[in-house]
Short mmCIF file of C-alpha atoms (C1' of nucleotides) in Angstrom, two decimals:
data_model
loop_
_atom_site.label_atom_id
_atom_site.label_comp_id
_atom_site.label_asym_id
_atom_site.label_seq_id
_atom_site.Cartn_x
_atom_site.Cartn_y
_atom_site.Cartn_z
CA UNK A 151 10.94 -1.78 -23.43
CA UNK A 152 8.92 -4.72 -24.33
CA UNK A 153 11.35 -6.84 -26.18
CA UNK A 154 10.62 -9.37 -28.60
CA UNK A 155 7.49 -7.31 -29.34
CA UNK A 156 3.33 -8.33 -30.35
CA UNK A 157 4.35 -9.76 -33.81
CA UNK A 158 4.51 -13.32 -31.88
CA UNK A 159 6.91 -14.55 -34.37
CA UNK A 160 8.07 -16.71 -31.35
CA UNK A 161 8.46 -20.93 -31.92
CA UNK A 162 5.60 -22.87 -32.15
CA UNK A 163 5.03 -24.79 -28.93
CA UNK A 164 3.21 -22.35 -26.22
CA UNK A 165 2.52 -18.95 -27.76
CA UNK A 166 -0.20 -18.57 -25.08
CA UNK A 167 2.04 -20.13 -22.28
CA UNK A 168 4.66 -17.25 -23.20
CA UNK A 169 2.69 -14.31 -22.67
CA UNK A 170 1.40 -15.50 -19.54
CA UNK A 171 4.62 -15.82 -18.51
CA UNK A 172 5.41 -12.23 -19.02
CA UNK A 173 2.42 -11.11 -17.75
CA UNK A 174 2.89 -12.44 -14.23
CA UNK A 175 6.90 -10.69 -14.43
CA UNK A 176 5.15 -7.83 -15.18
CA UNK A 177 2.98 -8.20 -12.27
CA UNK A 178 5.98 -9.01 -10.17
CA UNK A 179 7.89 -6.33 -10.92
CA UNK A 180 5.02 -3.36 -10.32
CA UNK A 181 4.45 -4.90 -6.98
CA UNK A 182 7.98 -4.98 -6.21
CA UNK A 183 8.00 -1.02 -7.27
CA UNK A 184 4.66 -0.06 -5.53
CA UNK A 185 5.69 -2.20 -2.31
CA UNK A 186 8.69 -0.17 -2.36
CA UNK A 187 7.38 3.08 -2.41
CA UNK A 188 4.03 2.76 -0.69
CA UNK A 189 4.53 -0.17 1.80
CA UNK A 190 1.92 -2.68 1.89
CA UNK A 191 -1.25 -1.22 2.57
CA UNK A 192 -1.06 1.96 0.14
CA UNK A 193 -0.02 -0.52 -2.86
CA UNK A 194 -3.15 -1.44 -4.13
CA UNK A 195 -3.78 -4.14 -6.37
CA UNK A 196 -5.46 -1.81 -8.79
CA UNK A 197 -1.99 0.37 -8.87
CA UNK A 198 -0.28 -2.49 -9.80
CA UNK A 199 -2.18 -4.01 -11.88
CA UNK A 200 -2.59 -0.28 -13.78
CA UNK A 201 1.65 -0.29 -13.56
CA UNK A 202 1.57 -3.57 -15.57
CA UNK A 203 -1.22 -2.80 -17.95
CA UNK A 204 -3.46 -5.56 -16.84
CA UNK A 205 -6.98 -6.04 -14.85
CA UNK A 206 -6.86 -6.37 -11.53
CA UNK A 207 -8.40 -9.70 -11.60
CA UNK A 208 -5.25 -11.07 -13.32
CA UNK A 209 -3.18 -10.50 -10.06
CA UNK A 210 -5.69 -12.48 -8.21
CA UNK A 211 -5.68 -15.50 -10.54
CA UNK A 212 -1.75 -15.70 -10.51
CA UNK A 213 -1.29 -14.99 -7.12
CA UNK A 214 -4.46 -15.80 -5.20
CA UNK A 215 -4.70 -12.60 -2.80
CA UNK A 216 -2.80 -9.68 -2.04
CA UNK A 217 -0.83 -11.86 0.23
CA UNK A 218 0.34 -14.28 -2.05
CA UNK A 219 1.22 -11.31 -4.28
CA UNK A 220 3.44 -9.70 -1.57
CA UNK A 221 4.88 -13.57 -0.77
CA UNK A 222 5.84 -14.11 -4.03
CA UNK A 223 7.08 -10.53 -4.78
CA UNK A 224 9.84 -10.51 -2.43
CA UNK A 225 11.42 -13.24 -2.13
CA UNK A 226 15.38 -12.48 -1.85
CA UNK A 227 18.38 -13.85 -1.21
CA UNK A 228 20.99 -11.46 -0.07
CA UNK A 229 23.76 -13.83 -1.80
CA UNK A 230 25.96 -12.80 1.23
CA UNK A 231 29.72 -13.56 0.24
CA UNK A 232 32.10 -15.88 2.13
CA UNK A 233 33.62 -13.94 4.61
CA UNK A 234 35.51 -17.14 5.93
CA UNK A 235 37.95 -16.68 3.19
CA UNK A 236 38.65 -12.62 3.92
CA UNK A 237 41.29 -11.59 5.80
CA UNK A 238 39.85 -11.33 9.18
CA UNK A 239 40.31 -7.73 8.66
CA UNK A 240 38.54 -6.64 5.96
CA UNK A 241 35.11 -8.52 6.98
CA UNK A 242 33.88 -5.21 8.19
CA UNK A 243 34.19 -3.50 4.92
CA UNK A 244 33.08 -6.19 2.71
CA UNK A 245 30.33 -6.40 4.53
CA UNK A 246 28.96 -2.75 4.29
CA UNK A 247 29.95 -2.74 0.38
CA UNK A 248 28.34 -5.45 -0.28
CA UNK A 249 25.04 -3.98 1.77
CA UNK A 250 25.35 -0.76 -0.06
CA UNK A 251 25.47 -2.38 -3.22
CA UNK A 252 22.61 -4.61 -3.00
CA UNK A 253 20.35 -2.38 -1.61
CA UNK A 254 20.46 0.16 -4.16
CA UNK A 255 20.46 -2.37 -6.96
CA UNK A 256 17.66 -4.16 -5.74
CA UNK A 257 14.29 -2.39 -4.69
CA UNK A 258 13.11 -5.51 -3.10
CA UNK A 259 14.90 -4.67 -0.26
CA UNK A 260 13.32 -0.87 0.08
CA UNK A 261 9.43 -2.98 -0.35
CA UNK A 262 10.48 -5.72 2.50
CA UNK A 263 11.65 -2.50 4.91
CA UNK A 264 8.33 -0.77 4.43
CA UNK A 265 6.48 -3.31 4.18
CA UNK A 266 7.95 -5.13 7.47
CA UNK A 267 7.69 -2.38 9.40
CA UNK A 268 3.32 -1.97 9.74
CA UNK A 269 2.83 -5.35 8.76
CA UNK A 270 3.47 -8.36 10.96
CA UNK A 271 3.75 -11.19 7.85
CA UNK A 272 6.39 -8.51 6.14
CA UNK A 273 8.15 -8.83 9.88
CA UNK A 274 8.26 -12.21 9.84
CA UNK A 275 9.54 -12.30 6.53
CA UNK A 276 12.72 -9.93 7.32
CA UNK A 277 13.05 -12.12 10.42
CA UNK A 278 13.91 -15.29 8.30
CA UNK A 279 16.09 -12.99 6.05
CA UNK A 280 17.98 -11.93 9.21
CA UNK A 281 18.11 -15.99 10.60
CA UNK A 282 19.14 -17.77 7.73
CA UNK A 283 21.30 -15.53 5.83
CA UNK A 284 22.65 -13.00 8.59
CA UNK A 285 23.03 -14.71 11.44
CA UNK A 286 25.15 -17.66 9.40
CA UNK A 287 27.94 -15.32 8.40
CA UNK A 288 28.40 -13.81 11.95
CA UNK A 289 29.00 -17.73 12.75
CA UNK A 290 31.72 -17.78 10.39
CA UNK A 291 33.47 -14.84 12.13
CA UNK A 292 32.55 -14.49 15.82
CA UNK A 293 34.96 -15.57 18.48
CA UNK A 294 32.23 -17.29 20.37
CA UNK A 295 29.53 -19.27 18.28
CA UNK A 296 27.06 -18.57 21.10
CA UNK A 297 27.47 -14.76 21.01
CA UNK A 298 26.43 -15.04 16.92
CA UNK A 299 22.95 -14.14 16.96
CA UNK A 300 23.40 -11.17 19.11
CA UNK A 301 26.09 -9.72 17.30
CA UNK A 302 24.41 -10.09 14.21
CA UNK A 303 21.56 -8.86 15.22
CA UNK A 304 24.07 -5.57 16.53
CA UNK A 305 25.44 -5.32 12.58
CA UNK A 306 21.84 -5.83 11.31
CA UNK A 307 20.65 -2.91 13.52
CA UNK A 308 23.77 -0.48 11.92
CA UNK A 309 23.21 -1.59 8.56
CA UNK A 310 19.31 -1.29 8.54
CA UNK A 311 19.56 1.93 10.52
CA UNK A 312 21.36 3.60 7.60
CA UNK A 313 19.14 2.24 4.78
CA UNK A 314 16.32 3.49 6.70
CA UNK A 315 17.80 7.34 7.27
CA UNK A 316 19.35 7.13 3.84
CA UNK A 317 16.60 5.31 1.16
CA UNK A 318 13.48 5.45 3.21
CA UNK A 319 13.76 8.91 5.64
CA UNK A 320 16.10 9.96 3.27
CA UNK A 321 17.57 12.26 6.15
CA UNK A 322 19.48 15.00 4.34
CA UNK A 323 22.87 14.61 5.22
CA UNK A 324 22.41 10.94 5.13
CA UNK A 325 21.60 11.15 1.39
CA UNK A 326 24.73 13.41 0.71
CA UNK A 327 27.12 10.65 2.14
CA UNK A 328 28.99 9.06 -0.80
CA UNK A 329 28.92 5.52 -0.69
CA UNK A 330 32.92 5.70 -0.13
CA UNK A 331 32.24 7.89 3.39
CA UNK A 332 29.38 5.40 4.57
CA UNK A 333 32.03 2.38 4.37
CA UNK A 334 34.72 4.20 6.04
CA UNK A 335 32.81 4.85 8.66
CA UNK A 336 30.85 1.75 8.52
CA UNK A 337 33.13 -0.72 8.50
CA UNK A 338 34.91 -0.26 11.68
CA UNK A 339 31.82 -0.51 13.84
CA UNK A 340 30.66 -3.91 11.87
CA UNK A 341 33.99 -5.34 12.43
CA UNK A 342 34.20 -4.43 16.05
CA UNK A 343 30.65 -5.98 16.45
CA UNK A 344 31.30 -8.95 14.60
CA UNK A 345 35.14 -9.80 15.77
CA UNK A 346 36.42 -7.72 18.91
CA UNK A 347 35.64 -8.91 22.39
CA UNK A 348 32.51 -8.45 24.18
CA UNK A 349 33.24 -5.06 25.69
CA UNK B 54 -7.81 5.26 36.22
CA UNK B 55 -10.31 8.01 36.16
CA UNK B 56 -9.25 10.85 38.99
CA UNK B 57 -11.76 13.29 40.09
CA UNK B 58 -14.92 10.91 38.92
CA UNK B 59 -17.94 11.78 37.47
CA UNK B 60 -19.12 13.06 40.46
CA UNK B 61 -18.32 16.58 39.01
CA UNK B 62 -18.04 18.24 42.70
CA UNK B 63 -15.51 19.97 41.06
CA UNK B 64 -15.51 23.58 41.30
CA UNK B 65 -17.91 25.88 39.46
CA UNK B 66 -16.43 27.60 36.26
CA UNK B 67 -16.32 25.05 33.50
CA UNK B 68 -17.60 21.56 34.38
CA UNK B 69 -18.16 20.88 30.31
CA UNK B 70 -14.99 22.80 29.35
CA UNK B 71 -12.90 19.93 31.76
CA UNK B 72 -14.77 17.47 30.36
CA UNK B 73 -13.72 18.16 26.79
CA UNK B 74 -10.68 17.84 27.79
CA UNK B 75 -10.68 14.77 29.46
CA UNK B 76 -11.46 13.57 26.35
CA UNK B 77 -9.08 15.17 23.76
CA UNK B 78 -6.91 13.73 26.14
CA UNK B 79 -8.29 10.14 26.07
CA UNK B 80 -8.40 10.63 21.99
CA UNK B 81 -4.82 11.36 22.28
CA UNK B 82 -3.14 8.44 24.15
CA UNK B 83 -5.89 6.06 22.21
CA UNK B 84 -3.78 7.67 18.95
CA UNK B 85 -0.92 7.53 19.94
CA UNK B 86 -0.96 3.91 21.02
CA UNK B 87 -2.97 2.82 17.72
CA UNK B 88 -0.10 4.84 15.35
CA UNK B 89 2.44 2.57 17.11
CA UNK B 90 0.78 -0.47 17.34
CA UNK B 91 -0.32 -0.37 13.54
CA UNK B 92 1.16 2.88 11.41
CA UNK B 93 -1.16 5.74 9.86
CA UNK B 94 -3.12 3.46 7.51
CA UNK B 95 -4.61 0.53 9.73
CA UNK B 96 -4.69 3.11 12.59
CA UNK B 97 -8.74 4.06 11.72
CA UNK B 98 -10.26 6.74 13.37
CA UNK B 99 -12.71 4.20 14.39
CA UNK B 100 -10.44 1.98 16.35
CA UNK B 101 -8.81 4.93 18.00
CA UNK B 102 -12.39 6.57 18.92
CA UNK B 103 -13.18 2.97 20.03
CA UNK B 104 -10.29 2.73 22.24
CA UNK B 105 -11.14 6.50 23.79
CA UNK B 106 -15.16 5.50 24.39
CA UNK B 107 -16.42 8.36 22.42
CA UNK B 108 -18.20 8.69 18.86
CA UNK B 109 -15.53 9.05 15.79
CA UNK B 110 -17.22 12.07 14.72
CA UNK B 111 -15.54 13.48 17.87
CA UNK B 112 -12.30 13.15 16.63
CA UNK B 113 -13.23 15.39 13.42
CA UNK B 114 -14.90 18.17 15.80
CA UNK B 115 -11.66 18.58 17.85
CA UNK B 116 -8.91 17.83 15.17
CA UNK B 117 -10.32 18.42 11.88
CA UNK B 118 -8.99 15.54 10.03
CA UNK B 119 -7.14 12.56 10.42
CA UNK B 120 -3.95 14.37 9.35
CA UNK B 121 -4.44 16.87 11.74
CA UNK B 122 -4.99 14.24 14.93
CA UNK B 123 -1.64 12.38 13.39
CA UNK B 124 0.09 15.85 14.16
CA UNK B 125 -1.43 15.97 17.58
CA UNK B 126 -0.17 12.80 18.77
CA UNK B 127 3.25 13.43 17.95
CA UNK B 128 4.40 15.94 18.57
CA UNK B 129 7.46 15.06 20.94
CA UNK B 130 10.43 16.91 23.08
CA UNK B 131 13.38 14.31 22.71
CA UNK B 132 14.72 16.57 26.02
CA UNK B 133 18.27 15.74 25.20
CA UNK B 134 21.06 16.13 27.72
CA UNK B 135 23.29 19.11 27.53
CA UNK B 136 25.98 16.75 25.69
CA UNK B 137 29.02 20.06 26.16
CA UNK B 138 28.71 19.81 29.99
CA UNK B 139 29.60 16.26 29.70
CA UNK B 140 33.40 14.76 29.75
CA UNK B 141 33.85 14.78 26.06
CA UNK B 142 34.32 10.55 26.16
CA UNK B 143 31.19 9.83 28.30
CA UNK B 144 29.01 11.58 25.21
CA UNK B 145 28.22 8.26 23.64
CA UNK B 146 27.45 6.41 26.56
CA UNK B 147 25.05 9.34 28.02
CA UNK B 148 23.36 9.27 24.54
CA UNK B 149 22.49 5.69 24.19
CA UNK B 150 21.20 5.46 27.57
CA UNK B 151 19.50 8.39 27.06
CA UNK B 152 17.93 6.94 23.93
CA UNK B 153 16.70 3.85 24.94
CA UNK B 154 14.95 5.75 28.02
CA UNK B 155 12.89 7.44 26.41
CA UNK B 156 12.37 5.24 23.68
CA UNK B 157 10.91 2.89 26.11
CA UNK B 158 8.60 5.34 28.12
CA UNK B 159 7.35 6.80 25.33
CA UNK B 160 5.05 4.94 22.60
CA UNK B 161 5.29 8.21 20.52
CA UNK B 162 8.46 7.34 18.92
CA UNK B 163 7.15 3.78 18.05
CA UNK B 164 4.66 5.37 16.46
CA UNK B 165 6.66 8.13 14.60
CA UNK B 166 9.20 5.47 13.36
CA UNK B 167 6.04 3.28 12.06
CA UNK B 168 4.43 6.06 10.10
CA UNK B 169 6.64 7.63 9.23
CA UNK B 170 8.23 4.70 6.77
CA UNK B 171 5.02 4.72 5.03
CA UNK B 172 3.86 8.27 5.68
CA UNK B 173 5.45 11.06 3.66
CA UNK B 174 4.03 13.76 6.55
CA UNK B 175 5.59 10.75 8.79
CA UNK B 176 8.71 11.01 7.23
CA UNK B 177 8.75 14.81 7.21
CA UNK B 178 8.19 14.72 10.74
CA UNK B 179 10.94 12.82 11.65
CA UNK B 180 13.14 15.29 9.69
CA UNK B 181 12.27 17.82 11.49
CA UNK B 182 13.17 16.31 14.92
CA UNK B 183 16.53 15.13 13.54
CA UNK B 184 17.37 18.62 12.51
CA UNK B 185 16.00 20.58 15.48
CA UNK B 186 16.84 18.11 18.45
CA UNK B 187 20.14 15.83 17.08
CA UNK B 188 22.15 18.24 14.96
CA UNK B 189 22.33 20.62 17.79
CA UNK B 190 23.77 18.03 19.87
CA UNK B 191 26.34 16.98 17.00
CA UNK B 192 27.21 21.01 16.90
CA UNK B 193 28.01 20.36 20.82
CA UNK B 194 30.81 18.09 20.29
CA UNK B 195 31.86 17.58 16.95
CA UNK B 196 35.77 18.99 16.37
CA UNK B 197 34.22 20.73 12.75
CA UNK B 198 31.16 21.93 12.84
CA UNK B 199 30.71 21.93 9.03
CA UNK B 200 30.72 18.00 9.57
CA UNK B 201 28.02 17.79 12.22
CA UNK B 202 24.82 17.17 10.01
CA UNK B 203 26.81 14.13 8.61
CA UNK B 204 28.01 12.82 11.92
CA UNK B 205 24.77 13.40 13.53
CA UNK B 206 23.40 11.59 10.81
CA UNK B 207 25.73 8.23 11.11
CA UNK B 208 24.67 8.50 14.61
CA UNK B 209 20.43 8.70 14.67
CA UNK B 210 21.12 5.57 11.42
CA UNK B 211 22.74 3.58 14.43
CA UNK B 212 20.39 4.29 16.92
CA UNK B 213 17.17 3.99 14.84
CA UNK B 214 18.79 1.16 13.57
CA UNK B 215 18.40 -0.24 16.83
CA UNK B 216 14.76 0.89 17.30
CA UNK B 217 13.94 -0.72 13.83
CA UNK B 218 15.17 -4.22 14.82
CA UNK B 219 14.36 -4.26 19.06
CA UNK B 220 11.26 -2.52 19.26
CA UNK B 221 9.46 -2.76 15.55
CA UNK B 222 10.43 -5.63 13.66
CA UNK B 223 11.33 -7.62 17.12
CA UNK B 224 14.30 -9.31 16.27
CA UNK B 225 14.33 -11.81 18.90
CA UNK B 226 18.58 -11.20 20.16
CA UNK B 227 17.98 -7.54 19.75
CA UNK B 228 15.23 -7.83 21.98
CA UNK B 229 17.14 -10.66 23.94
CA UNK B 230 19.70 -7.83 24.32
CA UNK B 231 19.76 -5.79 27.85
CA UNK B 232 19.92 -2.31 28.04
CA UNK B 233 23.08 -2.41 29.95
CA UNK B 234 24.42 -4.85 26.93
CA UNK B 235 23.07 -2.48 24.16
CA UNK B 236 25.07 0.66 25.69
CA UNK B 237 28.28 -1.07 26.20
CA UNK B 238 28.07 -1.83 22.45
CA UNK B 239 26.74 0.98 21.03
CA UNK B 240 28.72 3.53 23.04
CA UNK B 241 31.68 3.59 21.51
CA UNK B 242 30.09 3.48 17.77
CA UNK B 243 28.23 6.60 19.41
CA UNK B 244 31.34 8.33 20.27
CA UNK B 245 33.38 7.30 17.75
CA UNK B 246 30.79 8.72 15.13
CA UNK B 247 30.64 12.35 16.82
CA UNK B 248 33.78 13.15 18.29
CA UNK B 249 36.52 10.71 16.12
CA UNK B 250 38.57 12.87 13.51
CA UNK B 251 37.13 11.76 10.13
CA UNK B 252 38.49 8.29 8.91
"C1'" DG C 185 -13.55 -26.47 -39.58
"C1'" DT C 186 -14.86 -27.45 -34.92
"C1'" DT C 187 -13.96 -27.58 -30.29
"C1'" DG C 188 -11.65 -27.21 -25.87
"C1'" DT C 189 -8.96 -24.45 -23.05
"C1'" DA C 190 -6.43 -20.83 -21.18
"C1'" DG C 191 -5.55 -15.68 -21.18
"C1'" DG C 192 -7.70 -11.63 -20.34
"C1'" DC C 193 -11.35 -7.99 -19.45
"C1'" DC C 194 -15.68 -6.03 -17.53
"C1'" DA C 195 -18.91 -5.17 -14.11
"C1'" DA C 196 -20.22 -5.89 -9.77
"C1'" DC C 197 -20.14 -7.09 -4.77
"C1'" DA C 198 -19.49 -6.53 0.37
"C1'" DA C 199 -16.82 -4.39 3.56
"C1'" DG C 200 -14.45 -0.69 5.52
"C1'" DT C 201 -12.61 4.10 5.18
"C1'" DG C 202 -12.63 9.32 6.32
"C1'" DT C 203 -15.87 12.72 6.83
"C1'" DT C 204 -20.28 15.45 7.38
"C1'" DG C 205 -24.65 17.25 9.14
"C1'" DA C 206 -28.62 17.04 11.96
"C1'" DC C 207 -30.12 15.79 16.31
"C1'" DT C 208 -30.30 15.25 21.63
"C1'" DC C 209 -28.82 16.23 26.25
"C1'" DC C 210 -26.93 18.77 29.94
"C1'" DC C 211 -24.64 22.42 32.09
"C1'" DT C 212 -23.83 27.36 32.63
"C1'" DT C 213 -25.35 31.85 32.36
"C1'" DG C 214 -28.88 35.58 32.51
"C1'" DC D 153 -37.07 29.53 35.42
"C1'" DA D 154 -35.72 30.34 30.44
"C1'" DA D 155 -32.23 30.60 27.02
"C1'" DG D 156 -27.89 29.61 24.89
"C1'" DG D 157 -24.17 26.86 23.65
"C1'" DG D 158 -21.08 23.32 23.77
"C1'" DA D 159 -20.43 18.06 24.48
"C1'" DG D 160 -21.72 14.00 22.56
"C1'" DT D 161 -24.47 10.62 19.49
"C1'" DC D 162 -26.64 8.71 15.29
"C1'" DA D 163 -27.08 7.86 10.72
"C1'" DA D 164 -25.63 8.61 6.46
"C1'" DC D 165 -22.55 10.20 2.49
"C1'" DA D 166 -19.08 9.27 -1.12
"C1'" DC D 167 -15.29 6.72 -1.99
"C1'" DT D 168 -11.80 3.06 -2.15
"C1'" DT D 169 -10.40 -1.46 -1.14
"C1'" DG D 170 -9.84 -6.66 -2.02
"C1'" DT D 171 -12.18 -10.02 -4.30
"C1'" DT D 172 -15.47 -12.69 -7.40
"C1'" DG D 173 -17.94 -14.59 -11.41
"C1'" DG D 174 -19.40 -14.23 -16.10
"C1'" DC D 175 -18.12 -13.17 -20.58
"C1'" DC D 176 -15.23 -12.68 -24.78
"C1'" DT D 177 -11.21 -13.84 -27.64
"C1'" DA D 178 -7.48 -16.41 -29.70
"C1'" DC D 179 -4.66 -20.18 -30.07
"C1'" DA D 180 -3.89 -25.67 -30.36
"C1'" DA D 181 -5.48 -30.11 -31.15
"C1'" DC D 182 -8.35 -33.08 -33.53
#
DNA sequence: GTTGTAGGCCAACAAGTGTTGACTCCCTTG
DNA sequence: CAAGGGAGTCAACACTTGTTGGCCTACAAC
């Protein structure tokens, strides 16, 4: 896969700059993957540095410590779209679509799960993910501003319930659903919880 | 804490034999609490031998390996209500108060949910309790049986969904939430989920 | 061509892990 | 009382982990 390959033919200015440019993607990248499917404390430094063909000493210079690895490996944004300008209607369903399709494009998502569930910084981390980019678009659609958090945090509980049985327990029959089922049943319970009355 | 002290009046066949099993005993609360507080791998045998006052080597002598003490702790009877006595539209209300009951008195499920994200044996656990204790239940109500894996499915991602954010990653309005606030939201998702025809 | 510098690798360290075997102590049984 | 066996302790093992410092190599500037 490694385009633009070892002949170097690349301009003049930085040859050396370059590869260490692709060296710490690399890195990136194998921690993202390990993260994902070990969780924090079975990723070892020496797995990923093995995935991306370099010493193990490399990840610390680039990244410090394992921390500063795991920082810097999964950083997201969810790029959550502007439900102000849906039909009040359809929030629920855009919503779960838009869930479904960034988690299984994105294995950052899988790491930060695994990872935030034994270890407190990856809780934190999923914490600000849930405050600054969750709880904002249940502002733009609650009825009452002061019920957002809690209804987010209702949608957030649905939505990270599934990936959990589906991409992490990988319950059976949650793995069977198409992604066409999980929205229609989905969306109505994210649109009650964002948009109907408090019951 | 310690009933019948070490006075060992107690009565004459087996004053070691009781012993030992005070202990087992001690090792397995002392697991069960480390494998919720911190998941399989930063739940040493050392810390949980620590926690039980006894030597780690004990742990080996009465449960082999650390494998084999995981499958001690956790083994777990959800003891779920006889759902097709209910009224049919009470079942998701009786669940999710059901659920959150015993997810509360019992640091067990903490510690499945924790390991078994990270855990394969974790993970396989878990499938076995959602196929022997919840699809049952989904059999008990659902208007096609053929569908009950699925629904039963849709229901444990809600309420582990729930778990994951209120008692794991501690997001603070899903812990702000009370139990009386969490049923009257989640019932209806409950009952929608296993009794609704299919959308 | 010489030199400085950054990229990269090797070997090693200290700490902590699960696990094992030999040892001591005490209670129960004859 | 003597003997046996199980409960419990101690010290050590082999191994893996994150992390460090020294060394080599190749490119860029002078």
């Amino acid at each position: 896969m490694r385009a633009s390959d070892s002949g170097s033919t690349d301009s003049g200015s930085g040859g050396t700059r370059r590869r260490s440019e692709r060296t710490r993607g690399a890195i990136l990248t194998a921690a993202r993957i390990r993260f994902a499917a070990d969780g924090y404390e079975r990723a070892t430094i020496r797995a990923i540095a093995r995935d991306a063909d370099i010493d193990p000493s490399m990840v610390m210079r680039y990244y410090g410590n394992k921390e500063g690895l795991f920082a810097a490996a999964v950083s997201i944004d969810l790029k959550m779209p502007d439900v102000a300008a849906l039909p009040r209607d359809e929030v629920g369903r855009a919503l779960v679509a838009h869930f479904l399709g960034t988690w299984e494009e994105n294995e950052v998502l899988t790491a930060l799960l695994r990872v935030g569930v034994t270890n407190p910084a990856g809780a934190e981390r999923m914490q600000e993910i849930f405050r600054n980019q969750l709880i904002p678009v249940a502002h733009a659609v609650c009825p009452d501003p002061e019920q957002a958090p809690a209804r987010a945090a209702l949608g957030a509980a649905q939505l990270l319930g599934l990936a959990l049985t589906r991409y992490v327990l990988r319950f059976p029959p949650a793995v069977a659903l198409s992604r066409e089922e999980i929205a229609a049943w989905l969306a109505p319970t994210l649109q009650r919880y964002l948009t109907a009355p408090s019951p």
